[in-house]
C-alpha positions as CSV (number, residue, x, y, z in Angstrom):
1,M,89.4,102.7,65.7
2,E,89.6,106.2,67.2
3,F,87.7,105.1,70.3
4,T,89.8,101.9,70.7
5,L,93.1,103.7,70.4
6,I,92.3,106.6,72.6
7,T,90.8,104.4,75.3
8,L,93.8,102.1,75.0
9,L,96.2,105.0,75.6
10,N,94.1,106.3,78.5
11,G,94.0,102.8,80.0
12,L,97.8,102.5,79.7
13,A,98.3,105.9,81.4
14,Y,96.0,104.9,84.3
15,G,97.6,101.5,84.6
16,L,101.1,103.0,84.7
17,L,100.0,105.4,87.4
18,L,98.7,102.4,89.4
19,F,102.1,100.7,88.9
20,M,103.9,103.8,90.2
21,L,101.7,103.4,93.3
22,S,102.0,99.6,93.7
23,S,105.7,99.2,93.0
24,G,106.7,100.8,96.3
25,L,104.3,98.6,98.2
26,T,105.5,95.6,96.4
27,L,109.2,96.4,97.1
28,I,108.4,96.9,100.8
29,F,106.5,93.6,101.1
30,S,109.0,91.5,99.1
31,M,111.9,92.9,101.2
32,M,110.4,93.2,104.7
33,G,107.2,91.1,104.6
34,V,105.3,94.3,105.7
35,L,101.9,95.0,104.1
36,N,101.9,98.8,104.5
37,F,98.3,99.9,105.0
38,A,99.5,103.6,105.0
39,H,101.1,103.4,101.6
40,A,98.3,105.4,99.9
41,S,98.7,108.0,102.6
42,F,102.3,108.6,101.4
43,Y,100.9,109.0,97.9
44,M,98.7,111.8,99.3
45,L,101.6,113.4,101.1
46,G,103.5,113.5,97.8
47,A,100.7,115.4,96.2
48,Y,100.3,117.9,99.1
49,F,104.1,118.4,99.4
50,A,104.2,119.0,95.6
51,Y,101.3,121.4,95.8
52,T,103.1,123.5,98.5
53,I,106.5,123.4,96.8
54,S,105.1,124.1,93.3
55,A,103.2,127.2,94.6
56,T,106.6,128.5,95.9
57,I,109.3,127.5,93.4
58,G,107.5,125.7,90.6
59,F,106.4,122.2,89.6
60,W,109.7,120.9,88.3
61,P,111.6,121.4,91.6
62,A,108.6,119.8,93.3
63,L,108.9,116.8,91.1
64,V,112.3,116.0,92.7
65,I,111.9,117.5,96.2
66,A,108.5,116.1,97.1
67,P,109.3,112.4,96.6
68,L,112.6,112.9,98.6
69,L,110.7,114.5,101.5
70,V,108.1,111.6,101.4
71,G,111.0,109.1,101.4
72,V,112.6,110.8,104.5
73,V,109.2,110.7,106.3
74,G,109.0,107.0,105.4
75,A,112.5,106.2,106.6
76,V,111.7,108.0,109.9
77,V,108.5,106.0,110.3
78,E,110.4,102.8,109.8
79,R,113.3,103.7,112.1
80,Y,111.3,105.0,115.0
81,G,107.9,103.3,114.6
82,L,107.8,100.2,112.5
83,R,111.1,98.8,113.6
84,T,109.9,98.9,117.2
85,V,106.8,96.8,116.6
86,H,108.5,94.5,114.0
87,K,109.6,92.1,116.8
88,Y,106.0,91.5,117.9
89,G,104.9,90.0,114.5
90,H,102.8,90.9,111.5
91,I,99.6,91.8,113.3
92,P,101.1,94.7,115.2
93,E,102.8,95.9,112.0
94,L,99.4,95.9,110.2
95,L,97.8,97.8,113.1
96,F,100.6,100.3,113.3
97,T,100.4,101.1,109.5
98,F,96.6,101.1,109.7
99,G,96.6,103.6,112.5
100,L,99.3,105.7,110.8
101,S,97.1,106.1,107.7
102,Y,94.5,107.8,109.9
103,V,97.1,110.0,111.6
104,I,98.4,111.2,108.3
105,V,94.9,112.0,107.0
106,E,94.2,114.1,110.2
107,L,97.5,115.9,109.9
108,V,96.8,116.7,106.2
109,Q,93.4,118.1,107.2
110,L,94.9,120.2,110.0
111,I,97.6,121.7,107.8
112,W,95.9,122.0,104.4
113,G,92.2,121.9,105.3
114,R,89.4,119.5,104.4
115,A,88.6,121.0,100.9
116,A,90.5,120.1,97.7
117,V,93.5,122.4,96.9
118,R,94.2,123.9,93.6
119,Y,97.2,121.9,92.3
120,P,97.2,122.6,88.5
121,I,99.0,120.9,85.7
122,P,102.1,122.9,84.7
123,A,101.3,125.4,81.9
124,E,103.9,123.9,79.5
125,M,102.2,120.5,79.8
126,D,98.6,121.8,79.6
127,G,97.9,121.0,76.0
128,P,97.5,118.2,73.4
129,L,100.4,115.8,72.7
130,F,98.9,114.7,69.4
131,T,95.6,114.5,67.6
132,L,94.2,111.1,66.6
133,Y,91.4,111.6,64.0
134,T,89.3,114.1,65.9
135,T,90.4,113.3,69.5
136,T,93.4,114.9,71.2
137,F,95.6,113.1,73.7
138,P,96.8,115.3,76.6
139,M,100.5,116.0,76.8
140,Y,100.4,115.5,80.6
141,R,99.1,112.0,80.2
142,G,102.0,111.2,77.9
143,F,104.3,112.7,80.6
144,M,102.8,110.5,83.2
145,M,103.5,107.4,81.1
146,F,107.1,108.5,80.4
147,I,107.8,109.0,84.2
148,A,106.3,105.6,85.0
149,L,108.4,103.9,82.4
150,L,111.5,105.8,83.5
151,M,110.8,104.7,87.1
152,L,110.4,101.1,85.9
153,V,113.8,101.1,84.1
154,A,115.5,102.8,87.1
155,I,114.2,100.2,89.6
156,Y,115.3,97.4,87.3
157,L,118.8,98.8,86.9
158,L,119.1,99.5,90.6
159,L,118.2,96.0,91.6
160,T,120.2,94.2,88.9
161,R,123.2,96.4,88.1
162,T,124.2,98.1,91.3
163,R,125.9,96.9,94.5
164,I,123.1,98.2,96.8
165,G,120.6,96.3,94.5
166,L,122.6,93.1,95.0
167,V,122.6,93.6,98.8
168,I,118.9,94.2,98.8
169,Q,118.2,91.0,96.7
170,A,120.5,89.0,99.0
171,A,118.8,90.4,102.1
172,L,115.5,89.2,100.8
173,T,116.3,85.6,101.3
174,H,119.5,85.5,103.4
175,P,119.5,88.4,105.8
176,D,121.7,86.6,108.4
177,A,124.4,85.9,105.7
178,V,124.2,89.5,104.5
179,E,124.7,90.8,108.1
180,A,127.6,88.4,108.6
181,L,129.3,90.0,105.6
182,G,129.3,93.3,107.3
183,H,126.2,95.0,105.9
184,N,123.7,96.8,108.1
185,V,120.5,94.9,107.3
186,P,118.2,97.2,109.5
187,R,119.6,100.2,107.6
188,V,118.9,98.5,104.3
189,F,115.3,97.8,105.5
190,M,115.0,101.5,106.4
191,L,116.3,102.6,103.0
192,V,113.9,100.2,101.2
193,F,110.9,101.4,103.2
194,G,111.8,105.0,102.6
195,G,112.4,104.3,98.9
196,G,109.0,102.6,98.6
197,C,107.4,105.5,100.2
198,A,109.3,107.9,97.9
199,L,107.9,106.0,94.9
200,A,104.4,106.5,96.3
201,G,105.2,110.2,96.8
202,L,106.3,110.4,93.1
203,A,103.0,108.9,92.0
204,G,101.3,111.6,94.2
205,V,103.3,114.4,92.5
206,I,102.2,113.1,89.1
207,G,98.7,112.0,89.9
208,G,97.7,114.8,92.3
209,N,97.3,117.4,89.6
210,A,96.0,114.9,87.0
211,F,93.1,114.1,89.3
212,V,92.2,115.8,92.5
213,T,94.3,116.7,95.5
214,E,92.1,116.4,98.6
215,P,92.2,114.5,101.9
216,G,90.1,111.6,100.6
217,M,92.5,110.8,97.7
218,A,94.3,108.1,99.8
219,A,91.1,106.3,100.5
220,T,90.2,106.5,96.8
221,V,93.3,104.6,95.6
222,G,94.1,102.7,98.8
223,S,92.0,99.6,98.1
224,I,92.8,99.4,94.4
225,I,96.6,99.3,95.2
226,F,96.1,96.1,97.2
227,V,94.0,94.6,94.4
228,V,96.9,95.2,92.1
229,V,99.5,93.7,94.5
230,V,97.4,90.6,95.1
231,V,96.4,90.1,91.5
232,G,99.9,90.5,90.3
233,G,101.4,88.3,93.0
234,M,102.6,89.4,96.4
235,G,106.2,90.6,96.2
236,S,106.4,90.4,92.3
237,L,107.3,93.7,90.6
238,V,106.6,92.2,87.1
239,G,103.3,90.9,88.5
240,A,102.5,94.4,89.8
241,L,103.2,95.9,86.3
242,V,101.1,93.3,84.5
243,A,98.2,93.6,87.0
244,S,98.4,97.5,86.9
245,L,98.1,97.5,83.1
246,L,95.4,94.9,83.1
247,I,93.2,96.7,85.7
248,G,93.9,100.1,84.1
249,L,92.7,98.8,80.7
250,L,89.8,96.9,82.2
251,Q,88.4,99.9,84.0
252,T,89.0,102.4,81.3
253,F,87.3,100.3,78.6
254,A,84.5,99.4,81.0
255,V,83.7,103.0,81.8
256,A,83.4,103.8,78.1
257,L,81.0,101.0,77.3
258,D,77.3,101.9,77.8
259,Y,75.9,98.4,77.1
260,S,73.8,96.2,79.3
261,L,72.2,92.7,79.1
262,V,69.0,94.4,78.1
263,T,70.8,95.8,75.0
264,L,72.1,92.3,74.3
265,F,68.7,90.7,74.5
266,S,67.1,93.4,72.5
267,G,69.7,92.8,69.7
268,L,68.7,89.1,69.8
269,G,65.0,90.1,69.3
270,L,63.9,89.4,72.9
271,S,61.7,92.0,74.6
272,I,62.9,93.0,78.1
273,G,60.8,95.6,80.0
274,P,60.4,97.1,83.5
275,G,58.0,94.3,84.3
276,T,60.6,91.6,83.6
277,P,61.9,89.9,86.8
278,G,65.4,91.2,87.6
279,F,65.1,94.1,85.2
280,S,67.0,96.4,87.5
281,V,70.0,94.1,87.3
282,L,69.7,93.3,83.6
283,N,69.6,97.0,82.9
284,L,72.9,97.7,84.6
285,T,75.5,98.9,82.0
286,I,79.1,97.9,81.9
287,A,80.0,101.5,82.7
288,Q,77.9,101.3,85.9
289,T,79.7,98.1,87.0
290,A,83.2,99.3,86.2
291,P,84.1,100.2,89.8
292,I,83.5,96.6,91.0
293,L,85.3,94.9,88.1
294,P,88.8,95.0,89.7
295,Y,87.4,93.5,92.9
296,L,85.6,90.8,90.9
297,L,89.0,90.0,89.3
298,L,90.6,89.9,92.7
299,V,88.0,87.3,93.9
300,L,88.5,85.2,90.8
301,I,92.3,85.3,91.2
302,L,92.1,84.3,94.9
303,I,89.8,81.3,93.9
304,F,91.8,80.0,90.9
305,R,95.3,81.2,91.5
306,P,95.9,82.4,95.1
307,K,99.6,83.2,94.5
308,G,98.6,85.8,91.8
309,L,99.5,86.0,88.2
310,M,103.3,86.2,88.6
311,G,103.7,85.5,92.3
312,T,105.6,82.7,94.1
313,R,104.0,83.1,97.6
314,E,101.0,81.0,98.4
315,G,98.1,82.4,100.4
């Protein structure tokens, strides 16, 4: 029971961090049809901005300022870069964001160096939140979950209870009608792109000190974000949430299970040894295969439900 509950909480914490990352990408895609390959790079920028700001004025101001700075960078990228190539179609957009991801990595290495930086958890959060049987659950992981849930509620209220949210939803399907009513649709696109990047920056502020802040962090999470978005359904926020939690729990439980097919066969009374054909494969533990499980899930989703768990777009 102790193992199950602690692993469940860790999986939920990791899944909610994935949702913080994927929600911005989902908003950008659903609004603009742009699959932003540089999204994970904005996550990295959020972590590095927070590292610099927290070293000067503390973590709590960085929690607010760093995502705003990332959002401004994203808005500038959309206004003076992405908008220029938008008229040429989706392939130039993909190439632009793909190249931008490399540019951001190189800039980060020029400014902060190639080694990991020391971006610690704030002292007031560096302790146990509670103890379950003999295992303590870190306070900062609880804080990560709280921020992710707060962000989810804020996005929902923004899109459903505010005027700007109604304009955004209308521009999703009827941009010409929205523009005819006097709204500046390109400006709305710029704000949405900047807002999506700011959400990635917020995830970087929260995740940078929980894990490691270094130039390879964008590559580490970049592929898993796209797995979440495709599995959940392209453009579906609810799907992104469901897929994030599913993948978070799947990987967390898998990492903690040190069982293999050899273990299973031994329990059934069958003798499996090094001389058995395929022993190296049979001896692989669930923990060893944990990194490939999300991609296996992606393949299965694409085969049996191409639009994703909650998506409406085909292909």
